[in-house]
Amino acid sequence: MAGKPGYQYVMQDIRELYQEVILDHNQNPRNFGPLESANREAEGFNPLCGDQLKLYADIENDAIKDIHFDGSGCAIFKASSSIMTELAKGKSVEEADTLFDQFHELVTTGSADAESLGKLAVMAGVHQYPARVKCASLAWHTLKNILDGSNETVTTE
Amino acid sequence: MAGKPGYQYVMQDIRELYQEVILDHNQNPRNFGPLESANREAEGFNPLCGDQLKLYADIENDAIKDIHFDGSGCAIFKASSSIMTELAKGKSVEEADTLFDQFHELVTTGSADAESLGKLAVMAGVHQYPARVKCASLAWHTLKNILDGSNETVTTE
Amino acid sequence: MIQHLHPETIRKDFAIFNAHPDLVYLDSAATSQTPIQVTDAVLNYYESFNANVHRTIYSIGNEATQAYEAARKKIADFIGAEDAASVIFTKSATEAINLVAHAWGRKNLSAGDEILITEMEHHSNIVPWQLTAKETGGDLKYIPISQEGELEDWENCISEKTKLVAITHQSNVFGTINPIKELAAKAHAAGALVLVDAAQSVPHSKVNVQELGCDFFAFSGHKMLGPTGVGVLYGKTDLLEKMDPFLGGGEMIKTVTMETSTWNEIPHKFEAGTPNIAQAIGLGAAADYLNDIGMENVYAHEQELLQYTLNALGDLPGITIHGNPKKRGGVVSFNVDGIHPHDAAQFLDDDGIAVRAGHHCAQPIMQKLGVAATCRASAYLYNTKSDIDKLHDSLEKVKSVFN
Amino acid sequence: MIQHLHPETIRKDFAIFNAHPDLVYLDSAATSQTPIQVTDAVLNYYESFNANVHRTIYSIGNEATQAYEAARKKIADFIGAEDAASVIFTKSATEAINLVAHAWGRKNLSAGDEILITEMEHHSNIVPWQLTAKETGGDLKYIPISQEGELEDWENCISEKTKLVAITHQSNVFGTINPIKELAAKAHAAGALVLVDAAQSVPHSKVNVQELGCDFFAFSGHKMLGPTGVGVLYGKTDLLEKMDPFLGGGEMIKTVTMETSTWNEIPHKFEAGTPNIAQAIGLGAAADYLNDIGMENVYAHEQELLQYTLNALGDLPGITIHGNPKKRGGVVSFNVDGIHPHDAAQFLDDDGIAVRAGHHCAQPIMQKLGVAATCRASAYLYNTKSDIDKLHDSLEKVKSVFN
Ligand SMILES: Cc1ncc(COP(=O)(O)O)c(C=O)c1O
Ligand SMILES: Cc1ncc(COP(=O)(O)O)c(C=O)c1O
Ligand code: FES
Ligand code: FES
């Protein structure tokens, strides 16, 4: 917003939030739609906007062989879900847990160990937009539920 | 109050409210206590302070032969009740009705026909103190109930 | 005579446009901005006669009481109520509706009775009735709405079983202005009471509760230039007098003994505890402000902006405007094809434009429209055509980013 | 380290003492005065980020949300609550108590269950329980009080039948500070919950809900330097999570369909409708202000003034001071023999002294004392010994008028 209130939005630049990578994943989400081979499923729901997510994962021997997402939501949500599936696919459950922690730190504090972030780095801008953190987090919290073997629907509040 | 807020208390002088006559009636209320010969009774209650009043009247052929009050309350209440009984005693019901109207105008507007006021004039100061109008009115409203033949307890709200 | 508003002059009364000169605020249906006349009235209470009301002997307490009761009178006049005692200060429109649901609904409804609402209600006029229906065994029925955002066939929804019709005066999603007067007549003929959710109408048009013929009428201060934390319930005095209280506490009692209590007169019976004194006074000042400008002028100005907005958005390809009611206020809900409303709103914000994205607390409408959320632009007396031009241009930009 | 307050410096923060330099305000137990730090925080909302909370994408809406939730955190810290989600903003202490009476009481009490309160409660902690007892068939019992204004034999009032003990932390008539911690332990051992009416304690002493061990804890903003129109209910999170909502509407829902709804997480489940945003922010600023001064210092200052007042009034013949509790706050109730409290208060007002005359919303105490009303002088951090001297001198004058 022009003449932005000083509260804590000092460095806002909307293209930090909507980076090209994000717009691309929004247009062409990877690993999108149901997964036939899934042996685990979990749902997520963002009550602020009503958007919903379904995650499908094929986990064998503590490794994420395949993972898909389905649902509808904003660009941040879609891109974050899409990137999450790309990152989680092929990882061990333990590695995915570490990824979750990294993501969580990134969007809540805005900073994280830059080296290890890789593709995740595009989510850094979200931190400046508290109202959008939930959009970015939904897929990750739902992944966490799958990793933990919980069946509850994730709601981001 | 020193440095009084300007709202509408411009001319407040507390001795206008607590005139000598009022202090006197407070100390020595006239027509005080139950009335044996009463053929009408009515009660009044001021919920703001919890004070209560009982009126006793002996009314024959549309004339107030005698009238007493009982109860406890503040000085304004006691004096107003005492003066009311003095004024009403011996009057016809119609005359008492007129008195009520005069009193009512006096305490709500602060002005009334000065000539006809007589003893009532001491109540003029009450108008400046909206929180005390009820103290002064209770006896009069209860009298009005007696004149109208109503049995409901008067509450001044 | 309807006169033209001068939003440019009006804006000078609103400090927010000083703090954010480029702010295009198009979310007044959620909450309105606040003129200095209102904040001054609030400040004046705290700075000059900060005291509790109704039970004080001392001067500033009398002032506070008088100012609080004067605000009640102003609000009564503003909505055409005859008797100031029929105006109850609540904390919000939501509390006002819940008050009726508890103090009237739970005592007067039983199994088989119908509460009739509409598909275009705000959650505040749905959830209290879902809860009341559940508690009393009554049935909650809905008047359906058309794709245009208008009531459909409402006449046939009212029957002998209907005990209460609770309906919004003006939809916060479509802007639809509902035919309350006709509906109230029909409802009364069937023996039902009528509650009007006026949260969106009172701020934007001249209303008169007596002409409308409603029994209860609820609205909020913060949507009509007033402070947050104050709302109003108007009720017909004979109804209010018959009703049991809602909250118990100070102010609302006449006598309390350890065993039992008796109730104060209305409106105090429904105002338990220390009231929102400063906020009621601020709301009175908001009514003064709106009266000075003239509600007819506010309405006319918004009608002009509404047409301008519909034209501007209609010019843009790929914009879906939801609903097209014949009588409507200055609220326009829309979606940009292929772009999630929250993304659109985020880009608008980047251009300094505040619109709402979401379900607008009206999920049944969203379910009807088959969308999770919409964008909504809502105008008020401080908005200008230039605000709408900026909305138009920024939407064009958003579309280019996502294509 | 306890430091001495400087009321003379503190008074400079209160605009009212500028408007009325001679005002001797001794009615803070009814409502406190408001420092500019609080009115500035309120103004800042209206002038810089006036927007609705929780559902906005745009910047000023985010600011409003953050400021509102930051206020919640400040209040949680102020009362020693671990989790900000256990703090619910209400419109007043009265609403907070009624919330529990409805959302917990009516669902969890039935015939034969006992609600235990005390004879020294404020109407706000009596009437809701009379109504709840009536609705549920439960019994309302009272812990008796002594002429000193202390609880009598409370240990034996708690039994297996007791389901809730609702008790004031500090009496608004006697100033008595009740032994909540001991009482809560005993109540919990008997399987009862404990609600504390902290309207008079939170403003005047350091409190910690976890140390007290209470389940619910209610207080008002306007008595602790905050705005009118805001109160707080603290509840243990597991209790709040299990409870059904009270008011229905926006904010408190997760999903709404035409048939049914699901509830949002706490605290939002209990905050239906647009909240009192500006007032909550103002209350947060009041907590900041009090923290800066230090609640230990506030308490110590009032203890000093209390002793001074008791001595000053004790010096005057013909003054009856009500109660003499061992642990008490800065509240003194008294009568002048032969002079009605309203007359006394009227003369005090004429000298610029604001004290309360009345039943103080505690009619059962008045019945116990055998008086219709008393005068009450209550102090706060802005009062000085000179205020008490003026009270003393003015009372002497009053006595001479009536003799
Ligand atoms: C002990 C006590 N409880 C409850 C209340 C009610 O507070 P409020 O009127 O702000 O709801 C008060 C204040 O009047 C009080 O003194
Ligand atoms: C139509 C309608 N009804 C009720 C409400 C509830 O108002 P509040 O949140 O102020 O209680 C709103 C505002 O959000 C509304 O638009
Ligand atoms: S707006 Fe719904 S997930 Fe982003
Ligand atoms: S104070 Fe009770 S009648 Fe005057």
mmCIF file of N, CA and C and ligand atoms in Angstrom, chain A residues 46 48-51 72-77 132 134-136 138, chain C residues 340 342-343, chain D residues 57, ligand 3:
data_model
loop_
_atom_site.group_PDB
_atom_site.id
_atom_site.type_symbol
_atom_site.label_atom_id
_atom_site.label_comp_id
_atom_site.label_asym_id
_atom_site.label_seq_id
_atom_site.Cartn_x
_atom_site.Cartn_y
_atom_site.Cartn_z
ATOM 1 N N ASN A 46 -8.536 -24.246 5.501
ATOM 2 C CA ASN A 46 -8.220 -22.895 5.982
ATOM 3 C C ASN A 46 -9.537 -22.142 6.231
ATOM 4 N N LEU A 48 -10.201 -19.304 7.306
ATOM 5 C CA LEU A 48 -10.232 -17.877 6.976
ATOM 6 C C LEU A 48 -10.790 -17.633 5.585
ATOM 7 N N CYS A 49 -10.556 -18.588 4.670
ATOM 8 C CA CYS A 49 -10.995 -18.377 3.291
ATOM 9 C C CYS A 49 -11.868 -19.513 2.803
ATOM 10 N N GLY A 50 -11.907 -20.600 3.545
ATOM 11 C CA GLY A 50 -12.726 -21.738 3.146
ATOM 12 C C GLY A 50 -12.024 -22.692 2.194
ATOM 13 N N ASP A 51 -10.743 -22.444 1.906
ATOM 14 C CA ASP A 51 -10.048 -23.306 0.950
ATOM 15 C C ASP A 51 -9.659 -24.642 1.585
ATOM 16 N N SER A 72 -8.419 -26.611 -3.979
ATOM 17 C CA SER A 72 -8.398 -25.311 -4.629
ATOM 18 C C SER A 72 -8.081 -24.242 -3.599
ATOM 19 N N GLY A 73 -7.453 -23.207 -4.078
ATOM 20 C CA GLY A 73 -7.065 -22.140 -3.168
ATOM 21 C C GLY A 73 -6.288 -21.091 -3.928
ATOM 22 N N CYS A 74 -5.697 -20.207 -3.181
ATOM 23 C CA CYS A 74 -4.996 -19.092 -3.808
ATOM 24 C C CYS A 74 -3.659 -19.542 -4.395
ATOM 25 N N ALA A 75 -2.992 -18.618 -5.060
ATOM 26 C CA ALA A 75 -1.729 -18.930 -5.711
ATOM 27 C C ALA A 75 -0.663 -19.343 -4.703
ATOM 28 N N ILE A 76 -0.650 -18.692 -3.570
ATOM 29 C CA ILE A 76 0.351 -19.026 -2.546
ATOM 30 C C ILE A 76 0.139 -20.462 -2.074
ATOM 31 N N PHE A 77 -1.098 -20.781 -1.861
ATOM 32 C CA PHE A 77 -1.480 -22.121 -1.427
ATOM 33 C C PHE A 77 -1.086 -23.170 -2.472
ATOM 34 N N ARG A 132 -1.177 -14.222 5.008
ATOM 35 C CA ARG A 132 -0.977 -15.258 3.981
ATOM 36 C C ARG A 132 -0.158 -16.427 4.476
ATOM 37 N N LYS A 134 -0.886 -18.597 6.505
ATOM 38 C CA LYS A 134 -1.716 -19.799 6.540
ATOM 39 C C LYS A 134 -1.871 -20.445 5.173
ATOM 40 N N CYS A 135 -1.926 -19.627 4.139
ATOM 41 C CA CYS A 135 -2.026 -20.162 2.786
ATOM 42 C C CYS A 135 -0.816 -21.048 2.481
ATOM 43 N N ALA A 136 0.340 -20.553 2.869
ATOM 44 C CA ALA A 136 1.577 -21.266 2.570
ATOM 45 C C ALA A 136 1.754 -22.484 3.464
ATOM 46 N N LEU A 138 -0.566 -24.517 4.883
ATOM 47 C CA LEU A 138 -1.573 -25.568 4.958
ATOM 48 C C LEU A 138 -1.029 -26.917 4.482
ATOM 49 N N HIS C 340 -7.668 -16.222 -7.785
ATOM 50 C CA HIS C 340 -8.295 -16.363 -6.469
ATOM 51 C C HIS C 340 -8.495 -14.975 -5.853
ATOM 52 N N HIS C 342 -8.257 -13.830 -2.963
ATOM 53 C CA HIS C 342 -7.241 -13.378 -2.019
ATOM 54 C C HIS C 342 -5.974 -12.912 -2.734
ATOM 55 N N ASP C 343 -5.696 -13.514 -3.879
ATOM 56 C CA ASP C 343 -4.553 -13.031 -4.662
ATOM 57 C C ASP C 343 -4.871 -11.666 -5.269
ATOM 58 N N ILE D 57 -7.008 -8.868 3.955
ATOM 59 C CA ILE D 57 -5.773 -9.048 3.214
ATOM 60 C C ILE D 57 -4.960 -7.768 3.273
HETATM 61 S S1 FES E 3 -6.653 -17.692 0.458
HETATM 62 FE FE1 FES E 3 -7.306 -19.685 0.887
HETATM 63 S S2 FES E 3 -5.454 -20.722 1.083
HETATM 64 FE FE2 FES E 3 -4.843 -18.731 0.490
#
